[in-house]
Short mmCIF file of C-alpha atoms in Angstrom, two decimals:
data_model
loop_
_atom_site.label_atom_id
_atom_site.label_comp_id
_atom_site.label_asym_id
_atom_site.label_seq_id
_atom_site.Cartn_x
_atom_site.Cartn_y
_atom_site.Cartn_z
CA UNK A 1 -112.91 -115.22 -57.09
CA UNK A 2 -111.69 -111.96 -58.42
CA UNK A 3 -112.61 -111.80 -62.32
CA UNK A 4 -108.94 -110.45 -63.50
CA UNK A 5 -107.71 -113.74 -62.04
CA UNK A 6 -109.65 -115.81 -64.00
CA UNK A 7 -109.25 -113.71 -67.06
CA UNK A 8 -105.14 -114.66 -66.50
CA UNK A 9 -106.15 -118.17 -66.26
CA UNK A 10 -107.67 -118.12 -69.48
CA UNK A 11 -104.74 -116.32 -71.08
CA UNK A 12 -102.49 -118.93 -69.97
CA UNK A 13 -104.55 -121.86 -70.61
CA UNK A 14 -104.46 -120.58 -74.10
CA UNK A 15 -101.11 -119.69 -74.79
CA UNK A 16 -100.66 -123.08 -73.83
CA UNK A 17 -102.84 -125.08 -75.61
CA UNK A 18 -103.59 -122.70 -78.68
CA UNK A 19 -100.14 -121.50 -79.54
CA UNK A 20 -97.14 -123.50 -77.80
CA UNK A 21 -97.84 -126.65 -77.79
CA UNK A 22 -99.01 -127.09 -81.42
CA UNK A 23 -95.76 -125.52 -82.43
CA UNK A 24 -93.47 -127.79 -80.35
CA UNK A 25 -95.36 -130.98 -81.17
CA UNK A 26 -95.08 -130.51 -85.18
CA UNK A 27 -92.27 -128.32 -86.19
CA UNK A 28 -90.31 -129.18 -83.06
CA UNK A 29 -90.01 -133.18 -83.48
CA UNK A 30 -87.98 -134.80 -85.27
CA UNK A 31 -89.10 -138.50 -87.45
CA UNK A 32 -86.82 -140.20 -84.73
CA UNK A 33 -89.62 -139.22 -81.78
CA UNK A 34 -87.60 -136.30 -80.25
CA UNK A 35 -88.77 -132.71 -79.43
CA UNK A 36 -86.49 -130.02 -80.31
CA UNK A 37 -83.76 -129.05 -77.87
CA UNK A 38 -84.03 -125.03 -79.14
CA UNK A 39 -85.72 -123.22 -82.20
CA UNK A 40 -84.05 -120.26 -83.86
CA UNK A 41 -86.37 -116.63 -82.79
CA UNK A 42 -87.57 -117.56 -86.95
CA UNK A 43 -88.78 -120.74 -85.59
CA UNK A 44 -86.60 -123.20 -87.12
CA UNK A 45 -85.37 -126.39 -84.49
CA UNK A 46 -81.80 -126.75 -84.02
CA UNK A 47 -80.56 -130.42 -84.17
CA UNK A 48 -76.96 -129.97 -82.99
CA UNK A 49 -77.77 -132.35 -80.33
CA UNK A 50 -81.06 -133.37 -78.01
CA UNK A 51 -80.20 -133.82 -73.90
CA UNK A 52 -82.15 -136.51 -72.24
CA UNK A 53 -83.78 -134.51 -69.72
CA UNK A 54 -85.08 -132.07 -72.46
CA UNK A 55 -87.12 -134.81 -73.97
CA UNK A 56 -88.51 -135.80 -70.49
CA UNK A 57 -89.70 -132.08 -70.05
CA UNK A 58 -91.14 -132.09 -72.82
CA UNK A 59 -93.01 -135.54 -72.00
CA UNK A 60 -94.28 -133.00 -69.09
CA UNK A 61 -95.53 -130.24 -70.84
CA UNK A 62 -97.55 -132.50 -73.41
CA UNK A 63 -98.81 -133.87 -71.05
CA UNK A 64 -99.80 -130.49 -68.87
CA UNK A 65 -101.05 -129.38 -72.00
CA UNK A 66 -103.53 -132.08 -73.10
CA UNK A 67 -105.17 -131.75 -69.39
CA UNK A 68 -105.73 -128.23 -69.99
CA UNK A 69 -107.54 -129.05 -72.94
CA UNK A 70 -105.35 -129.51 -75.91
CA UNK A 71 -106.83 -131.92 -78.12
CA UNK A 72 -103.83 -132.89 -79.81
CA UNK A 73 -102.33 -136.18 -80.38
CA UNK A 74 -100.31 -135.94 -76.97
CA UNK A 75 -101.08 -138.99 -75.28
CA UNK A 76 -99.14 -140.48 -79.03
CA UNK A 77 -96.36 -138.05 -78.47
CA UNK A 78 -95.65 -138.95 -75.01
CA UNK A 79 -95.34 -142.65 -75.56
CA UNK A 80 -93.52 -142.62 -78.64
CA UNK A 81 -90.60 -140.65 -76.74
CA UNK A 82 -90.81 -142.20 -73.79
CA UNK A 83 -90.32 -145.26 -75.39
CA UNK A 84 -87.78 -143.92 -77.58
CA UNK A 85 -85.66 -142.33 -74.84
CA UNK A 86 -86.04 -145.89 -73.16
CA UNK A 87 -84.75 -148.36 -75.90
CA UNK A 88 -82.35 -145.24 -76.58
CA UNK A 89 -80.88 -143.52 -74.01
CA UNK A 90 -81.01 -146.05 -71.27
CA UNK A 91 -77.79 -147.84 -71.06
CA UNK A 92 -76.63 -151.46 -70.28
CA UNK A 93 -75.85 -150.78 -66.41
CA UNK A 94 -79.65 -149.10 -66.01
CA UNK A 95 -78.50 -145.55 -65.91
CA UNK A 96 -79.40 -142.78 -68.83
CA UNK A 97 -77.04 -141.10 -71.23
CA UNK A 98 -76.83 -137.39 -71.36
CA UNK A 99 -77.30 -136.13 -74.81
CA UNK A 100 -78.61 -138.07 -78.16
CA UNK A 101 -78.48 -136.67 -81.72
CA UNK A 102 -81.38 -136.29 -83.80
CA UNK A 103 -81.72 -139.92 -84.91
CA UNK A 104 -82.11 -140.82 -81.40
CA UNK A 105 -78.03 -142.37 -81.58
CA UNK A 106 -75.84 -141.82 -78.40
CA UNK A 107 -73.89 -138.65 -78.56
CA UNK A 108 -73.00 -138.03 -75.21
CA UNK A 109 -73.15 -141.68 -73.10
CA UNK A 110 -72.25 -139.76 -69.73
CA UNK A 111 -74.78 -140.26 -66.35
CA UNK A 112 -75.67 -137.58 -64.58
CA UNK A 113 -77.85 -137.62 -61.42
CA UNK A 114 -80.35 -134.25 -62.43
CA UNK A 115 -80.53 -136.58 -65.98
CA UNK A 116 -81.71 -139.35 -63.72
CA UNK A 117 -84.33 -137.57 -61.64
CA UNK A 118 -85.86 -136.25 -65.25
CA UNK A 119 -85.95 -139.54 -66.89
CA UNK A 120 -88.20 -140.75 -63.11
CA UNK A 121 -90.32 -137.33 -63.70
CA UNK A 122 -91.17 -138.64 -67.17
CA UNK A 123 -91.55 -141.54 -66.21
CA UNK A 124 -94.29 -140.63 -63.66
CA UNK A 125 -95.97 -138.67 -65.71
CA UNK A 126 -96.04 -141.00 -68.55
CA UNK A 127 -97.13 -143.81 -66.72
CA UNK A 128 -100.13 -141.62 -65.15
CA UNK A 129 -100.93 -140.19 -68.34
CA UNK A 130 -101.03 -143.30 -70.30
CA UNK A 131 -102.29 -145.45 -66.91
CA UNK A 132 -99.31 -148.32 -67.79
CA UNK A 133 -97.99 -150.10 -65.21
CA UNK A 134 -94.73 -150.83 -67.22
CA UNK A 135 -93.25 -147.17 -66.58
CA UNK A 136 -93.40 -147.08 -62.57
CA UNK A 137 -91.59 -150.79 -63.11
CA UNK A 138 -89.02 -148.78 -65.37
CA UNK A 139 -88.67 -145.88 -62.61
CA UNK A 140 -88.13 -148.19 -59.91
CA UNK A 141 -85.63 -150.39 -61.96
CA UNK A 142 -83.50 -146.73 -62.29
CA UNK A 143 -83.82 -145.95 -58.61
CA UNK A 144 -82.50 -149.41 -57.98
CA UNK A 145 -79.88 -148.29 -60.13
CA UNK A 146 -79.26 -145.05 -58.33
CA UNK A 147 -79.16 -145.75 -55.43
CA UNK A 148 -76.75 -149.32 -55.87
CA UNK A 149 -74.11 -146.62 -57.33
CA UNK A 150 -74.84 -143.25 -56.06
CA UNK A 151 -75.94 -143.25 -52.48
CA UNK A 152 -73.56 -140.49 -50.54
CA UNK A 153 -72.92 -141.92 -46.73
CA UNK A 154 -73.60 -138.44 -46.01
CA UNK A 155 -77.24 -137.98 -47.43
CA UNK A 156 -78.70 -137.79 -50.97
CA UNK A 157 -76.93 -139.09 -53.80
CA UNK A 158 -73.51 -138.45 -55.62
CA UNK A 159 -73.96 -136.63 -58.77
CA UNK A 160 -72.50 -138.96 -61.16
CA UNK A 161 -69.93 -138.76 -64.02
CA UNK A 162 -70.41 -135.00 -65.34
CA UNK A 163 -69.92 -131.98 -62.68
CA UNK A 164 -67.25 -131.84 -60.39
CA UNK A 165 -67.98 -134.15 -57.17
CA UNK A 166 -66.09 -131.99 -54.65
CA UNK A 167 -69.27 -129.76 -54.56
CA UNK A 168 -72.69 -130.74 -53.82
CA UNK A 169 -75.47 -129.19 -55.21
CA UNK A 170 -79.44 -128.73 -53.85
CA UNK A 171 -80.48 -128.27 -57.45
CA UNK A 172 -80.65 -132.49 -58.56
CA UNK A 173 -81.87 -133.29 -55.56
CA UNK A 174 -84.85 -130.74 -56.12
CA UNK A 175 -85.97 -132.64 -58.77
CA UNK A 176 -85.75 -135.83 -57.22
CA UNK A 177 -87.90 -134.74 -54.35
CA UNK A 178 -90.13 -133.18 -57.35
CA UNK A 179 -89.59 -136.81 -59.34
CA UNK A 180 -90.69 -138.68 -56.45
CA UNK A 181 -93.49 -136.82 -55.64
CA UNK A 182 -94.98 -137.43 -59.21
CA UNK A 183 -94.19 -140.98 -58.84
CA UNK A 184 -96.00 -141.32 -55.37
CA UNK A 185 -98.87 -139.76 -56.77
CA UNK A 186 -99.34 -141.36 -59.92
CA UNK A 187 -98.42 -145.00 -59.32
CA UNK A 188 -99.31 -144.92 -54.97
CA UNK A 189 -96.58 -147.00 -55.00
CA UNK A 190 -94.97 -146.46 -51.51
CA UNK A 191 -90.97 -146.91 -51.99
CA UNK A 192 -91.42 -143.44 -53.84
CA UNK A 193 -93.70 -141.86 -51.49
CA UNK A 194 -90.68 -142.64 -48.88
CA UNK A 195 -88.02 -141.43 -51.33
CA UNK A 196 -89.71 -137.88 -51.74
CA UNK A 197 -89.62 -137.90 -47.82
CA UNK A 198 -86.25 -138.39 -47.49
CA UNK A 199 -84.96 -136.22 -49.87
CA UNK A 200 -87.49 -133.40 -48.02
CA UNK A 201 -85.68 -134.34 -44.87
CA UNK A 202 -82.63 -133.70 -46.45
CA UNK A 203 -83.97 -130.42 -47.27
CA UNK A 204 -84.81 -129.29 -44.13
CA UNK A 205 -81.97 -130.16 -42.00
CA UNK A 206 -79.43 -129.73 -44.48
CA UNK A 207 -79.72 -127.13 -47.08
CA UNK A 208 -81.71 -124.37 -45.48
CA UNK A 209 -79.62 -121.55 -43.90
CA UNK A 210 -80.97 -121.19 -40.35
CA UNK A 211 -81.07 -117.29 -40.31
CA UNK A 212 -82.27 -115.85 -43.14
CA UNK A 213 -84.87 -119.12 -44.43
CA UNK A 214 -83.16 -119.31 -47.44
CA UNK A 215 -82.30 -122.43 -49.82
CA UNK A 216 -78.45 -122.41 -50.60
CA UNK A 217 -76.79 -123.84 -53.36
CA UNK A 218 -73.64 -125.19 -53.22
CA UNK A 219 -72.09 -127.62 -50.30
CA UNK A 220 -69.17 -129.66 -49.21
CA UNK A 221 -69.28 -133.44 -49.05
CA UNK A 222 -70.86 -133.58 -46.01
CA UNK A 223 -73.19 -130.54 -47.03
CA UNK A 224 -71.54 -128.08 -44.83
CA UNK A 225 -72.33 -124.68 -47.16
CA UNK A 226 -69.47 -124.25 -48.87
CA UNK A 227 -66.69 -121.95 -47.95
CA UNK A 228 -67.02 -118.24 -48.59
CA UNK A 229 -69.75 -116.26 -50.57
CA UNK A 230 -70.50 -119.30 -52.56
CA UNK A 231 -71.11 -120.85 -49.68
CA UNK A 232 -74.13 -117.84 -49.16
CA UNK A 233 -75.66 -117.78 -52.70
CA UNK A 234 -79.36 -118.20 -52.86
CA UNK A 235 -81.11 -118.46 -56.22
CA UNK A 236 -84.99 -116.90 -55.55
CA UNK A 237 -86.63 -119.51 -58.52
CA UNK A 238 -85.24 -122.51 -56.22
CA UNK A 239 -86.60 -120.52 -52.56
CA UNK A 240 -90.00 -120.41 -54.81
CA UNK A 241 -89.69 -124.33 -56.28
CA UNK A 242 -88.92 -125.58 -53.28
CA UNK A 243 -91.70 -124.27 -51.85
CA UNK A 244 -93.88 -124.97 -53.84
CA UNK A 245 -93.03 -128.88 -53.44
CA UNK A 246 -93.13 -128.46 -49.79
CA UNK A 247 -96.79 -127.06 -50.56
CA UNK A 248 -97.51 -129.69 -52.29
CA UNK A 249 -96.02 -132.31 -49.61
CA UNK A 250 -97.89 -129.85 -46.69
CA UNK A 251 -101.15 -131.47 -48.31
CA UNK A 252 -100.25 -135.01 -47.08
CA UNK A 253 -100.18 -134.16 -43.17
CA UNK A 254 -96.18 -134.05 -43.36
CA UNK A 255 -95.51 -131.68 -40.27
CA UNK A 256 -93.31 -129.22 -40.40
CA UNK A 257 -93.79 -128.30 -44.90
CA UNK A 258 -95.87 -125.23 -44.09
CA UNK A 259 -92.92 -123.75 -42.22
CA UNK A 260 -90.87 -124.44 -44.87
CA UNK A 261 -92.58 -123.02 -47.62
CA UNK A 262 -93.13 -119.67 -45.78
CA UNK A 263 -89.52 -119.26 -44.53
CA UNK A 264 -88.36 -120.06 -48.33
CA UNK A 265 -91.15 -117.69 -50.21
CA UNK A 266 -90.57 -114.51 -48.03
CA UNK A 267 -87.28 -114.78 -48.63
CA UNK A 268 -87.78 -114.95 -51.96
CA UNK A 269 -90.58 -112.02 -51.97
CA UNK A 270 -88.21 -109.67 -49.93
CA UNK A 271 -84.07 -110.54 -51.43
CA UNK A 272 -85.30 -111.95 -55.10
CA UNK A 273 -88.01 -109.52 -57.09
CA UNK A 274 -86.49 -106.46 -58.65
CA UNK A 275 -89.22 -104.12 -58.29
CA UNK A 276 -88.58 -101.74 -61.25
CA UNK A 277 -88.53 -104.65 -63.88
CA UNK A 278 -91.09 -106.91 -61.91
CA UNK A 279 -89.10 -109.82 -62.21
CA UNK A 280 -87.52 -112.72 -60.17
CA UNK A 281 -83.85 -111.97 -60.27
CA UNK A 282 -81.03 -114.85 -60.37
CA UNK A 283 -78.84 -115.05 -57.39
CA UNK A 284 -78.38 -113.05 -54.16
CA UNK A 285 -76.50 -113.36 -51.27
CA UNK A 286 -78.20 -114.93 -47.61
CA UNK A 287 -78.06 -111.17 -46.21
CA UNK A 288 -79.97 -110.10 -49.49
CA UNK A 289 -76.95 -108.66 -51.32
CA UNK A 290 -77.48 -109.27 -55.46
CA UNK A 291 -74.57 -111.59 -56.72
CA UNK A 292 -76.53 -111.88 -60.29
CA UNK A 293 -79.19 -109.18 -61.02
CA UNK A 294 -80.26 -110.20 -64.30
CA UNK A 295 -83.52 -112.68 -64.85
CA UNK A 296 -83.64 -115.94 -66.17
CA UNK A 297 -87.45 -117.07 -67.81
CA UNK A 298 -87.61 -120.01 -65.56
CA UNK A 299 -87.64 -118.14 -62.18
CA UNK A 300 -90.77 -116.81 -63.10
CA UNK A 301 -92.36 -119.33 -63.39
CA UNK A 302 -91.61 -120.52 -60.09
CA UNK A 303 -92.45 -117.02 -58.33
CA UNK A 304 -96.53 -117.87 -60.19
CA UNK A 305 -96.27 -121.35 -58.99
CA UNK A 306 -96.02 -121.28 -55.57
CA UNK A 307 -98.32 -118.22 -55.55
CA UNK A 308 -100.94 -120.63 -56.77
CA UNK A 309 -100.43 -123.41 -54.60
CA UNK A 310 -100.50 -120.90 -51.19
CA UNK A 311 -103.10 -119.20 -53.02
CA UNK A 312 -105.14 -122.67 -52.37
CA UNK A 313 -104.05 -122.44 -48.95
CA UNK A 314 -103.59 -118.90 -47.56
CA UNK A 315 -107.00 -117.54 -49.62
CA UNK A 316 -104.68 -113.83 -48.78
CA UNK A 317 -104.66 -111.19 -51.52
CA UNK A 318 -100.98 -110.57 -51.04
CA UNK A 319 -100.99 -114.42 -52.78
CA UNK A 320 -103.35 -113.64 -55.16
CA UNK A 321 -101.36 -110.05 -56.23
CA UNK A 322 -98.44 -112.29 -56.81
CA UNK A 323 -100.27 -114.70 -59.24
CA UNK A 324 -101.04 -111.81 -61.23
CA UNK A 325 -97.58 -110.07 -61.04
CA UNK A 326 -95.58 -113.35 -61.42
CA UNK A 327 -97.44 -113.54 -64.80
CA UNK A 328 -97.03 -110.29 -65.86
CA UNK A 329 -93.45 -111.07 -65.51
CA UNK A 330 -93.26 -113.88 -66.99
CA UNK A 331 -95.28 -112.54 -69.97
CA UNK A 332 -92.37 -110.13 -70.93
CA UNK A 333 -90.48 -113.24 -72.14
CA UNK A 334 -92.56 -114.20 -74.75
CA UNK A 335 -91.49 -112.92 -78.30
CA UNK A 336 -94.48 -110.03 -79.70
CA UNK A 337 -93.94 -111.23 -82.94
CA UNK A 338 -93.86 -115.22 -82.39
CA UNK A 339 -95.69 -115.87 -79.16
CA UNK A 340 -94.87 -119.57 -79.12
CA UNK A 341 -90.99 -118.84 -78.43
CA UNK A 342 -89.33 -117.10 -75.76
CA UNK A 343 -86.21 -115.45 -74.62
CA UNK A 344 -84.36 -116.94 -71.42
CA UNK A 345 -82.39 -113.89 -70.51
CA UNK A 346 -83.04 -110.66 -69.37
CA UNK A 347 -80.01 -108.28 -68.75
CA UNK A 348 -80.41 -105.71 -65.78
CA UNK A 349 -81.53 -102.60 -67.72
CA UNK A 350 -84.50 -104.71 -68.77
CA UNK A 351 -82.99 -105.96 -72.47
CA UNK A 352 -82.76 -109.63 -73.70
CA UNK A 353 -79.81 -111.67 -74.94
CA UNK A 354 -80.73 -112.68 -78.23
CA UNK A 355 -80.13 -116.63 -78.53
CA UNK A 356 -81.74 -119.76 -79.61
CA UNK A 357 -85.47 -120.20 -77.76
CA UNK A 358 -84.53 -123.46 -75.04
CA UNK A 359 -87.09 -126.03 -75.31
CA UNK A 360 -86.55 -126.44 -71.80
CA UNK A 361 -88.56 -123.70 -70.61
CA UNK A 362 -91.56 -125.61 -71.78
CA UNK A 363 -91.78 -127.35 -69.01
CA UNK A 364 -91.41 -124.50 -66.42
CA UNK A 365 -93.96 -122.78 -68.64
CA UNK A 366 -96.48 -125.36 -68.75
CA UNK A 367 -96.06 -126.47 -65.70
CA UNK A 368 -96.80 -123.09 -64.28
CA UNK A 369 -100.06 -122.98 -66.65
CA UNK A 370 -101.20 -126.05 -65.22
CA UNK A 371 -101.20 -124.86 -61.70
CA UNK A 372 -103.03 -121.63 -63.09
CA UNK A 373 -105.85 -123.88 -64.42
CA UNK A 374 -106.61 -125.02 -60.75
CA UNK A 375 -107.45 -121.18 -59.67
CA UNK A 376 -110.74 -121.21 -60.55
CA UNK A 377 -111.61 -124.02 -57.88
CA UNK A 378 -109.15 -122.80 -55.46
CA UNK A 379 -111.54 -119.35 -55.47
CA UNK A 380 -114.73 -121.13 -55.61
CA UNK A 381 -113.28 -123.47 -52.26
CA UNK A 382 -112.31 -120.78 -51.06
CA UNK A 383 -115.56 -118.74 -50.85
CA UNK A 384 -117.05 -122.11 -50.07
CA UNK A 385 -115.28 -122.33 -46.87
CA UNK A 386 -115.87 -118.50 -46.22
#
């Protein structure tokens, strides 16, 4: 195992467990049992209102960050809002509400289906975490719901009562097939092992453009792309998440994932890195063309992800130069002067939008970190094997 690597690892591991997630489990909480939605760059949390699948990323990243080490009260933290964003947020027809304010009250009683396949990722994690039964009983209660009210006749699932339903979307599904997964693994129940399959099915018959490899975005009902350039967009982070999760699937036997995952992450590698700034970039076209060349934080994070997980696999330098370049990148995004927040935004000449720090990208963060902690076995297998 090449020593720089393992010098990242330990720079991530600590960022994670030395500098964020103290910060977000103190300052950003309110008495109610929320974490902050954003913090101010000065590091003050904004309370103008707390979405549901915020607080289930941020179940995740405690999580993620007590098994790298932290030795904070996590384990605390993640069943006092999961239990909160139960007896809170769940309402009286099984679904979740969208957005609560900072006393844990309804502000926003909408359903939404990428709310829904947070609140089953937290769940999963939760009940793993905290090895309690009662949350995979919870998760399978809301796929009962789900799946009563939202199951398309054309695949998937109908995205409930916020976007517009005349276009479908990859992106919810993503994290169902990401929700599931967690599920599978933490509870072995099989109904969600079967669930992440289908929605990986979907995936691969569906939303993948036949030519160029790449994920699209945006469908009709019957997810026929949809019509003109939108119907063309490709957003590298989700060609890099999505392979990742087929990685991760590719570990079971499931045929076919490997393919997948390749087809996705070179065309990620060759339409979605902007060389000069060494980032991820947002959106491009199927023939490559840029649609959106600035950089969001949370592509990043996908780019070191899936460089990790084929990493395990591959053992090829070309995987291991992208670990290491994915986290330069992503490093940029930390604030100098407060390295626990983060700008989300990068403009095209390299600058950042100055805005509120979105608790959000704790979870891609973390979750990225976490996979970094697994390098040093992947290298030591590796060599093993060698």
């Amino acid at each position: 195992m090449k020593q720089p690597i393992l010098e990242l690892e330990h720079e991530a591991r600590a960022w994670l467990i030395d500098v964020a997630a103290p910060v977000w489990s103190s300052r950003g909480r309110t008495a109610s049992g929320l974490f902050a939605e954003r913090m101010t760059l000065d590091g003050i949390p904004n309370d103008e209102y707390f979405r549901t699948f915020v607080q289930a990323r941020h179940i995740y990243s405690m999580v993620a960050a007590g098994r790298a080490g932290w030795t904070g009260p996590w384990r605390e933290l993640v069943g006092e809002t999961m239990r909160v964003v139960i007896a809170k947020a769940r309402r009286p027809d099984g679904f979740y509400v969208h957005r609560l304010d900072r006393d844990a009250a309804v502000l926003d009683g909408r359903a939404d289906l990428y709310d829904q396949a947070f609140v089953l990722f937290a769940l999963g994690t939760t009940g793993g975490a905290l090895a309690e039964e009662s949350f995979f009983d919870e998760a399978e209660a809301l796929l009962d719901t789900i799946e009563a009210n939202w199951t398309h006749p054309e695949g998937g699932f109908s995205e409930g009562e916020i976007v517009d339903p005349s276009v479908r979307r990859q992106n919810p599904h993503m994290h169902l097939f990401e929700a599931f997964s967690a599920l599978h693994e933490a509870s072995g129940r099989k109904r969600f092992g079967e669930a992440a399959l289908a929605v990986a099915d979907l995936c691969r018959t569906r939303l993948v453009d036949p030519v160029s490899g790449a994920l699209l975005e945006y469908f009709g009902e019957d997810w026929t792309p949809a019509p003109g350039d939108e119907g063309r967009i490709a957003e590298p982070g989700h060609c890099f998440e999505w392979a990742w999760l087929f990685e991760r699937l590719a570990r079971s036997g499931a045929p076919g994932a490997v393919a997948v995952s390749d087809a996705m992450t070179a065309f990620g590698r060759r339409h979605g890195i902007d060389a000069q700034r060494g980032v991820a970039i947002n959106e491009v076209l199927t023939d490559g063309n840029v649609v959106n060349g600035k950089a969001r934080l949370w592509p990043q994070t996908e780019r070191l992800k899936v460089a990790v997980v084929r990493y395990h696999r591959t053992g090829a330098d070309e995987d291991l130069q992208e670990v290491a370049d994915a986290w330069t990148g992503l490093s940029k995004y930390f604030l100098p002067e407060a390295q626990h927040l983060w700008r989300d935004k990068m403009n095209e000449d390299g600058s950042f939008i100055e805005e509120l720090a979105p608790g959000s990208s704790l979870y891609h963060i973390s979750c990225a970190i976490w996979e970094m902690c697994s390098l040093r076995t992947a290298g030591e297998a590796l060599e093993t094997a060698s």
